[in-house]
PDB file of C-alpha atoms in Angstrom:
ATOM      1  CA  UNK A   1       8.567-240.196 -15.016  1.00  0.00           C
ATOM      2  CA  UNK A   2       5.559-237.925 -14.508  1.00  0.00           C
ATOM      3  CA  UNK A   3       5.473-234.282 -14.748  1.00  0.00           C
ATOM      4  CA  UNK A   4       2.741-233.145 -13.419  1.00  0.00           C
ATOM      5  CA  UNK A   5       2.004-229.201 -14.107  1.00  0.00           C
ATOM      6  CA  UNK A   6       2.627-226.943 -17.585  1.00  0.00           C
ATOM      7  CA  UNK A   7       6.871-227.204 -17.557  1.00  0.00           C
ATOM      8  CA  UNK A   8       7.536-224.000 -19.189  1.00  0.00           C
ATOM      9  CA  UNK A   9       5.844-221.797 -16.601  1.00  0.00           C
ATOM     10  CA  UNK A  10       6.294-224.127 -12.876  1.00  0.00           C
ATOM     11  CA  UNK A  11       9.558-223.809 -11.399  1.00  0.00           C
ATOM     12  CA  UNK A  12      11.327-226.525 -12.908  1.00  0.00           C
ATOM     13  CA  UNK A  13      15.323-227.181 -13.007  1.00  0.00           C
ATOM     14  CA  UNK A  14      15.445-227.780 -16.468  1.00  0.00           C
ATOM     15  CA  UNK A  15      19.461-228.763 -16.307  1.00  0.00           C
ATOM     16  CA  UNK A  16      18.550-231.700 -13.829  1.00  0.00           C
ATOM     17  CA  UNK A  17      16.006-232.915 -15.754  1.00  0.00           C
ATOM     18  CA  UNK A  18      17.333-233.031 -18.983  1.00  0.00           C
ATOM     19  CA  UNK A  19      20.413-235.208 -17.227  1.00  0.00           C
ATOM     20  CA  UNK A  20      18.019-237.145 -16.110  1.00  0.00           C
ATOM     21  CA  UNK A  21      15.602-237.686 -18.639  1.00  0.00           C
ATOM     22  CA  UNK A  22      17.907-239.889 -20.412  1.00  0.00           C
ATOM     23  CA  UNK A  23      17.425-242.418 -17.456  1.00  0.00           C
ATOM     24  CA  UNK A  24      13.538-243.262 -18.136  1.00  0.00           C
ATOM     25  CA  UNK A  25      11.943-245.336 -20.922  1.00  0.00           C
ATOM     26  CA  UNK A  26       8.456-242.835 -20.374  1.00  0.00           C
ATOM     27  CA  UNK A  27       7.594-239.747 -19.061  1.00  0.00           C
ATOM     28  CA  UNK A  28       4.013-239.443 -19.173  1.00  0.00           C
ATOM     29  CA  UNK A  29       2.229-235.766 -18.306  1.00  0.00           C
ATOM     30  CA  UNK A  30      -1.391-235.011 -17.794  1.00  0.00           C
ATOM     31  CA  UNK A  31      -2.868-233.224 -21.566  1.00  0.00           C
ATOM     32  CA  UNK A  32      -1.820-232.695 -24.449  1.00  0.00           C
ATOM     33  CA  UNK A  33      -0.466-229.073 -24.223  1.00  0.00           C
ATOM     34  CA  UNK A  34       2.235-229.456 -20.995  1.00  0.00           C
ATOM     35  CA  UNK A  35       3.530-232.283 -23.526  1.00  0.00           C
ATOM     36  CA  UNK A  36       3.377-230.337 -26.609  1.00  0.00           C
ATOM     37  CA  UNK A  37       5.414-227.777 -23.969  1.00  0.00           C
ATOM     38  CA  UNK A  38       7.831-230.696 -23.100  1.00  0.00           C
ATOM     39  CA  UNK A  39       8.883-231.534 -26.837  1.00  0.00           C
ATOM     40  CA  UNK A  40       9.080-228.073 -27.270  1.00  0.00           C
ATOM     41  CA  UNK A  41      11.846-227.986 -24.757  1.00  0.00           C
ATOM     42  CA  UNK A  42      13.122-231.097 -24.829  1.00  0.00           C
ATOM     43  CA  UNK A  43      12.855-231.797 -28.533  1.00  0.00           C
ATOM     44  CA  UNK A  44      15.446-234.653 -27.955  1.00  0.00           C
ATOM     45  CA  UNK A  45      12.751-236.745 -25.880  1.00  0.00           C
ATOM     46  CA  UNK A  46      10.220-236.660 -27.793  1.00  0.00           C
ATOM     47  CA  UNK A  47       9.997-239.885 -28.671  1.00  0.00           C
ATOM     48  CA  UNK A  48       9.569-240.951 -24.496  1.00  0.00           C
ATOM     49  CA  UNK A  49       7.083-238.367 -23.781  1.00  0.00           C
ATOM     50  CA  UNK A  50       2.890-239.486 -23.757  1.00  0.00           C
ATOM     51  CA  UNK A  51      -0.590-237.767 -22.156  1.00  0.00           C
ATOM     52  CA  UNK A  52      -2.171-239.636 -19.068  1.00  0.00           C
ATOM     53  CA  UNK A  53      -5.173-237.598 -17.926  1.00  0.00           C
ATOM     54  CA  UNK A  54      -6.796-237.679 -14.781  1.00  0.00           C
ATOM     55  CA  UNK A  55      -9.745-239.632 -13.748  1.00  0.00           C
ATOM     56  CA  UNK A  56     -12.571-238.747 -11.876  1.00  0.00           C
ATOM     57  CA  UNK A  57     -14.906-241.092 -10.612  1.00  0.00           C
ATOM     58  CA  UNK A  58     -18.033-239.880 -11.651  1.00  0.00           C
ATOM     59  CA  UNK A  59     -19.845-242.278  -8.876  1.00  0.00           C
ATOM     60  CA  UNK A  60     -17.333-241.183  -6.649  1.00  0.00           C
ATOM     61  CA  UNK A  61     -18.409-237.970  -6.393  1.00  0.00           C
ATOM     62  CA  UNK A  62     -21.578-237.861  -6.418  1.00  0.00           C
ATOM     63  CA  UNK A  63     -22.027-240.089  -3.452  1.00  0.00           C
ATOM     64  CA  UNK A  64     -20.252-237.555  -2.014  1.00  0.00           C
ATOM     65  CA  UNK A  65     -21.444-234.534  -2.669  1.00  0.00           C
ATOM     66  CA  UNK A  66     -25.092-235.644  -1.128  1.00  0.00           C
ATOM     67  CA  UNK A  67     -23.204-235.664   2.554  1.00  0.00           C
ATOM     68  CA  UNK A  68     -24.217-232.876   4.609  1.00  0.00           C
ATOM     69  CA  UNK A  69     -22.039-230.073   4.942  1.00  0.00           C
ATOM     70  CA  UNK A  70     -21.964-227.785   7.918  1.00  0.00           C
ATOM     71  CA  UNK A  71     -24.957-226.843   9.714  1.00  0.00           C
ATOM     72  CA  UNK A  72     -23.598-223.076   9.790  1.00  0.00           C
ATOM     73  CA  UNK A  73     -23.286-222.896   6.076  1.00  0.00           C
ATOM     74  CA  UNK A  74     -27.469-221.870   5.035  1.00  0.00           C
ATOM     75  CA  UNK A  75     -28.141-220.061   1.935  1.00  0.00           C
ATOM     76  CA  UNK A  76     -29.729-216.596   2.427  1.00  0.00           C
ATOM     77  CA  UNK A  77     -33.077-215.963   0.771  1.00  0.00           C
ATOM     78  CA  UNK A  78     -31.546-214.019  -3.083  1.00  0.00           C
ATOM     79  CA  UNK A  79     -28.120-215.015  -1.754  1.00  0.00           C
ATOM     80  CA  UNK A  80     -25.741-216.559  -5.135  1.00  0.00           C
ATOM     81  CA  UNK A  81     -23.415-219.427  -4.871  1.00  0.00           C
ATOM     82  CA  UNK A  82     -19.660-219.395  -5.494  1.00  0.00           C
ATOM     83  CA  UNK A  83     -17.591-222.202  -5.318  1.00  0.00           C
ATOM     84  CA  UNK A  84     -13.973-222.860  -6.142  1.00  0.00           C
ATOM     85  CA  UNK A  85     -11.314-225.396  -5.560  1.00  0.00           C
ATOM     86  CA  UNK A  86      -7.911-226.041  -4.795  1.00  0.00           C
ATOM     87  CA  UNK A  87      -4.669-225.343  -2.760  1.00  0.00           C
ATOM     88  CA  UNK A  88      -4.795-221.686  -1.905  1.00  0.00           C
ATOM     89  CA  UNK A  89      -1.479-220.513  -4.016  1.00  0.00           C
ATOM     90  CA  UNK A  90      -0.154-218.474  -6.190  1.00  0.00           C
ATOM     91  CA  UNK A  91      -1.048-220.854  -9.535  1.00  0.00           C
ATOM     92  CA  UNK A  92      -4.399-221.271  -8.093  1.00  0.00           C
ATOM     93  CA  UNK A  93      -5.421-217.399  -8.715  1.00  0.00           C
ATOM     94  CA  UNK A  94      -7.404-216.795  -5.823  1.00  0.00           C
ATOM     95  CA  UNK A  95      -6.523-212.929  -5.196  1.00  0.00           C
ATOM     96  CA  UNK A  96      -7.693-212.753  -8.616  1.00  0.00           C
ATOM     97  CA  UNK A  97     -10.363-214.284  -6.975  1.00  0.00           C
ATOM     98  CA  UNK A  98     -11.287-212.007  -5.139  1.00  0.00           C
ATOM     99  CA  UNK A  99     -10.879-208.628  -7.174  1.00  0.00           C
ATOM    100  CA  UNK A 100     -13.987-210.553  -9.091  1.00  0.00           C
ATOM    101  CA  UNK A 101     -15.393-211.486  -6.109  1.00  0.00           C
ATOM    102  CA  UNK A 102     -15.577-207.151  -4.899  1.00  0.00           C
ATOM    103  CA  UNK A 103     -16.700-206.289  -8.249  1.00  0.00           C
ATOM    104  CA  UNK A 104     -19.677-208.070  -8.591  1.00  0.00           C
ATOM    105  CA  UNK A 105     -20.813-206.940  -4.835  1.00  0.00           C
ATOM    106  CA  UNK A 106     -20.180-203.805  -6.261  1.00  0.00           C
ATOM    107  CA  UNK A 107     -22.466-204.114  -8.535  1.00  0.00           C
ATOM    108  CA  UNK A 108     -25.600-204.773  -6.851  1.00  0.00           C
ATOM    109  CA  UNK A 109     -25.000-209.053  -6.690  1.00  0.00           C
ATOM    110  CA  UNK A 110     -25.924-210.719  -2.962  1.00  0.00           C
ATOM    111  CA  UNK A 111     -23.131-212.821  -3.247  1.00  0.00           C
ATOM    112  CA  UNK A 112     -21.134-215.920  -0.800  1.00  0.00           C
ATOM    113  CA  UNK A 113     -18.514-217.386  -2.898  1.00  0.00           C
ATOM    114  CA  UNK A 114     -16.666-220.334  -0.561  1.00  0.00           C
ATOM    115  CA  UNK A 115     -13.042-220.458  -1.238  1.00  0.00           C
ATOM    116  CA  UNK A 116     -12.402-224.491  -0.406  1.00  0.00           C
ATOM    117  CA  UNK A 117      -8.060-225.127   0.076  1.00  0.00           C
ATOM    118  CA  UNK A 118      -5.709-224.576   2.424  1.00  0.00           C
ATOM    119  CA  UNK A 119      -1.700-223.203   1.428  1.00  0.00           C
ATOM    120  CA  UNK A 120       0.498-220.685   2.244  1.00  0.00           C
ATOM    121  CA  UNK A 121      -0.868-217.712   1.249  1.00  0.00           C
ATOM    122  CA  UNK A 122      -4.006-217.954   3.686  1.00  0.00           C
ATOM    123  CA  UNK A 123      -2.987-215.480   5.403  1.00  0.00           C
ATOM    124  CA  UNK A 124      -1.998-212.448   2.606  1.00  0.00           C
ATOM    125  CA  UNK A 125      -4.932-213.404   0.571  1.00  0.00           C
ATOM    126  CA  UNK A 126      -7.716-212.988   3.384  1.00  0.00           C
ATOM    127  CA  UNK A 127      -5.847-209.782   4.551  1.00  0.00           C
ATOM    128  CA  UNK A 128      -6.960-209.267   1.046  1.00  0.00           C
ATOM    129  CA  UNK A 129     -10.335-209.391   1.943  1.00  0.00           C
ATOM    130  CA  UNK A 130     -10.764-207.960   5.235  1.00  0.00           C
ATOM    131  CA  UNK A 131      -9.480-205.211   3.936  1.00  0.00           C
ATOM    132  CA  UNK A 132     -12.128-204.770   0.571  1.00  0.00           C
ATOM    133  CA  UNK A 133     -14.440-205.696   2.914  1.00  0.00           C
ATOM    134  CA  UNK A 134     -15.801-209.342   2.189  1.00  0.00           C
ATOM    135  CA  UNK A 135     -15.039-210.889   4.984  1.00  0.00           C
ATOM    136  CA  UNK A 136     -18.761-212.080   5.678  1.00  0.00           C
ATOM    137  CA  UNK A 137     -18.641-212.695   1.867  1.00  0.00           C
ATOM    138  CA  UNK A 138     -15.313-214.735   0.387  1.00  0.00           C
ATOM    139  CA  UNK A 139     -15.215-217.304   2.738  1.00  0.00           C
ATOM    140  CA  UNK A 140     -11.589-219.242   2.916  1.00  0.00           C
ATOM    141  CA  UNK A 141     -13.129-222.416   4.248  1.00  0.00           C
ATOM    142  CA  UNK A 142      -9.740-224.403   4.610  1.00  0.00           C
ATOM    143  CA  UNK A 143      -9.322-228.036   3.598  1.00  0.00           C
ATOM    144  CA  UNK A 144     -11.914-230.407   3.255  1.00  0.00           C
ATOM    145  CA  UNK A 145     -11.349-233.422   3.469  1.00  0.00           C
ATOM    146  CA  UNK A 146     -14.581-233.867   1.368  1.00  0.00           C
ATOM    147  CA  UNK A 147     -14.815-230.542  -1.382  1.00  0.00           C
ATOM    148  CA  UNK A 148     -17.977-232.581  -3.277  1.00  0.00           C
ATOM    149  CA  UNK A 149     -20.681-231.469  -1.600  1.00  0.00           C
ATOM    150  CA  UNK A 150     -19.019-227.721  -1.079  1.00  0.00           C
ATOM    151  CA  UNK A 151     -19.489-227.943  -5.116  1.00  0.00           C
ATOM    152  CA  UNK A 152     -22.533-229.191  -5.539  1.00  0.00           C
ATOM    153  CA  UNK A 153     -24.019-225.714  -3.228  1.00  0.00           C
ATOM    154  CA  UNK A 154     -22.719-223.481  -6.014  1.00  0.00           C
ATOM    155  CA  UNK A 155     -24.930-222.031  -8.274  1.00  0.00           C
ATOM    156  CA  UNK A 156     -21.136-222.272 -10.722  1.00  0.00           C
ATOM    157  CA  UNK A 157     -18.202-223.045 -10.470  1.00  0.00           C
ATOM    158  CA  UNK A 158     -15.567-220.804 -11.302  1.00  0.00           C
ATOM    159  CA  UNK A 159     -11.708-221.445 -11.085  1.00  0.00           C
ATOM    160  CA  UNK A 160      -9.576-218.542 -12.536  1.00  0.00           C
ATOM    161  CA  UNK A 161      -6.110-220.053 -12.170  1.00  0.00           C
ATOM    162  CA  UNK A 162      -3.405-218.649 -13.787  1.00  0.00           C
ATOM    163  CA  UNK A 163      -1.914-222.211 -15.282  1.00  0.00           C
ATOM    164  CA  UNK A 164      -2.796-226.058 -14.253  1.00  0.00           C
ATOM    165  CA  UNK A 165      -1.232-229.226 -15.806  1.00  0.00           C
ATOM    166  CA  UNK A 166      -5.105-230.918 -16.516  1.00  0.00           C
ATOM    167  CA  UNK A 167      -7.031-229.162 -13.598  1.00  0.00           C
ATOM    168  CA  UNK A 168      -9.108-231.943 -12.441  1.00  0.00           C
ATOM    169  CA  UNK A 169     -11.839-229.617 -10.172  1.00  0.00           C
ATOM    170  CA  UNK A 170     -13.022-228.286 -13.346  1.00  0.00           C
ATOM    171  CA  UNK A 171     -13.877-232.249 -14.126  1.00  0.00           C
ATOM    172  CA  UNK A 172     -14.863-232.946 -11.017  1.00  0.00           C
ATOM    173  CA  UNK A 173     -17.750-229.181 -11.358  1.00  0.00           C
ATOM    174  CA  UNK A 174     -18.456-231.258 -14.835  1.00  0.00           C
ATOM    175  CA  UNK A 175     -19.545-234.435 -13.114  1.00  0.00           C
ATOM    176  CA  UNK A 176     -21.459-232.463 -10.995  1.00  0.00           C
ATOM    177  CA  UNK A 177     -23.490-230.647 -13.465  1.00  0.00           C
ATOM    178  CA  UNK A 178     -22.328-227.310 -12.888  1.00  0.00           C
ATOM    179  CA  UNK A 179     -22.006-224.506 -14.857  1.00  0.00           C
ATOM    180  CA  UNK A 180     -17.899-223.633 -15.054  1.00  0.00           C
ATOM    181  CA  UNK A 181     -16.601-220.411 -15.631  1.00  0.00           C
ATOM    182  CA  UNK A 182     -12.797-220.540 -16.300  1.00  0.00           C
ATOM    183  CA  UNK A 183      -9.243-219.127 -17.182  1.00  0.00           C
ATOM    184  CA  UNK A 184      -8.914-219.206 -20.930  1.00  0.00           C
ATOM    185  CA  UNK A 185      -5.799-222.155 -21.148  1.00  0.00           C
ATOM    186  CA  UNK A 186      -5.049-224.346 -22.442  1.00  0.00           C
ATOM    187  CA  UNK A 187      -5.951-226.733 -19.938  1.00  0.00           C
ATOM    188  CA  UNK A 188      -8.910-226.272 -19.905  1.00  0.00           C
ATOM    189  CA  UNK A 189     -10.330-225.613 -23.426  1.00  0.00           C
ATOM    190  CA  UNK A 190      -9.601-229.275 -23.405  1.00  0.00           C
ATOM    191  CA  UNK A 191     -11.767-230.680 -21.126  1.00  0.00           C
ATOM    192  CA  UNK A 192     -14.706-228.018 -22.179  1.00  0.00           C
ATOM    193  CA  UNK A 193     -16.250-226.591 -25.382  1.00  0.00           C
ATOM    194  CA  UNK A 194     -17.284-223.849 -24.587  1.00  0.00           C
ATOM    195  CA  UNK A 195     -21.274-223.423 -24.857  1.00  0.00           C
ATOM    196  CA  UNK A 196     -24.258-221.442 -22.943  1.00  0.00           C
ATOM    197  CA  UNK A 197     -22.556-223.426 -19.423  1.00  0.00           C
ATOM    198  CA  UNK A 198     -19.556-223.215 -20.178  1.00  0.00           C
ATOM    199  CA  UNK A 199     -17.672-220.242 -20.378  1.00  0.00           C
ATOM    200  CA  UNK A 200     -13.781-219.005 -20.412  1.00  0.00           C
ATOM    201  CA  UNK A 201     -12.297-215.726 -19.429  1.00  0.00           C
ATOM    202  CA  UNK A 202      -8.408-214.181 -19.867  1.00  0.00           C
ATOM    203  CA  UNK A 203      -8.861-211.613 -17.140  1.00  0.00           C
ATOM    204  CA  UNK A 204     -10.726-210.122 -14.450  1.00  0.00           C
ATOM    205  CA  UNK A 205     -13.458-207.865 -16.392  1.00  0.00           C
ATOM    206  CA  UNK A 206     -13.790-211.145 -18.695  1.00  0.00           C
ATOM    207  CA  UNK A 207     -14.619-213.393 -15.136  1.00  0.00           C
ATOM    208  CA  UNK A 208     -16.889-210.590 -14.565  1.00  0.00           C
ATOM    209  CA  UNK A 209     -19.209-210.250 -17.608  1.00  0.00           C
ATOM    210  CA  UNK A 210     -18.983-214.680 -17.799  1.00  0.00           C
ATOM    211  CA  UNK A 211     -21.076-214.971 -14.046  1.00  0.00           C
ATOM    212  CA  UNK A 212     -23.202-211.441 -14.622  1.00  0.00           C
ATOM    213  CA  UNK A 213     -24.545-212.853 -17.816  1.00  0.00           C
ATOM    214  CA  UNK A 214     -24.445-216.333 -16.732  1.00  0.00           C
ATOM    215  CA  UNK A 215     -27.334-215.317 -12.994  1.00  0.00           C
ATOM    216  CA  UNK A 216     -29.130-212.942 -14.952  1.00  0.00           C
ATOM    217  CA  UNK A 217     -29.620-215.978 -17.718  1.00  0.00           C
ATOM    218  CA  UNK A 218     -30.396-218.006 -14.925  1.00  0.00           C
ATOM    219  CA  UNK A 219     -28.214-220.492 -16.518  1.00  0.00           C
ATOM    220  CA  UNK A 220     -27.068-221.666 -13.203  1.00  0.00           C
ATOM    221  CA  UNK A 221     -30.763-222.932 -12.636  1.00  0.00           C
ATOM    222  CA  UNK A 222     -31.210-225.087 -15.857  1.00  0.00           C
ATOM    223  CA  UNK A 223     -30.026-228.803 -16.869  1.00  0.00           C
ATOM    224  CA  UNK A 224     -27.387-229.274 -18.168  1.00  0.00           C
ATOM    225  CA  UNK A 225     -27.204-232.448 -20.304  1.00  0.00           C
ATOM    226  CA  UNK A 226     -23.997-233.857 -19.361  1.00  0.00           C
ATOM    227  CA  UNK A 227     -23.703-237.821 -20.487  1.00  0.00           C
ATOM    228  CA  UNK A 228     -21.169-238.440 -17.485  1.00  0.00           C
ATOM    229  CA  UNK A 229     -20.543-241.884 -19.299  1.00  0.00           C
ATOM    230  CA  UNK A 230     -19.183-240.919 -22.086  1.00  0.00           C
ATOM    231  CA  UNK A 231     -17.045-238.018 -20.018  1.00  0.00           C
ATOM    232  CA  UNK A 232     -15.689-240.478 -18.060  1.00  0.00           C
ATOM    233  CA  UNK A 233     -11.294-241.565 -18.842  1.00  0.00           C
ATOM    234  CA  UNK A 234     -10.666-244.966 -19.244  1.00  0.00           C
ATOM    235  CA  UNK A 235      -7.130-244.516 -19.070  1.00  0.00           C
ATOM    236  CA  UNK A 236      -6.653-248.136 -21.386  1.00  0.00           C
ATOM    237  CA  UNK A 237      -8.310-246.473 -24.237  1.00  0.00           C
ATOM    238  CA  UNK A 238      -8.685-242.781 -24.176  1.00  0.00           C
ATOM    239  CA  UNK A 239      -5.791-241.460 -22.144  1.00  0.00           C
ATOM    240  CA  UNK A 240      -2.257-242.958 -23.202  1.00  0.00           C
ATOM    241  CA  UNK A 241      -0.694-240.775 -26.249  1.00  0.00           C
TER     242      UNK A 241
END
């Protein structure tokens, strides 16, 4: 079996799973935190749980990142670019991102924020964007077969998820050497060691502060020294726990 999210938050069916888990030899999940949650909820099956972390291909990501964006996507002089990738669902925190964007613009930042993904919250998010007068600033670009050229364009990658199983878009942004501001949740802390290039935020105010600091100090213009080869995941050596 495979559990791909934080069982304590995602609306799984405990009674059904409690009965079914006895039939499995192994039940995999995607992070150490998710495994710890499962052991706490299902202690009788603790020896069946293991971690198989999501894998990313740095070679593929870098190759796809070189593909051109649509011709109408251009950067205006002095404009700062933020990108977020993920389904338009409550879990991913896009409503939080819109609030962050509003405050950054209010504070005088010349900004464009691209949200790459599709989902059931599109209408509510677009209504929120329009109500705040951000329709030309916070752009819902929809689902893209290739999100990596959008990520490459970003000065800063922002992921305000409320919870995750692994949070693979953060791993992908890291491969592309992007400064990252993300939610302070265990799954992201497993991936990123906090530094001047990687910051955590617990609420809107902290997101705003960390993003502004990165732009003020021009962290996004500096080279991020990440050895992608060492960061790549080998399923046989590093993923099974």
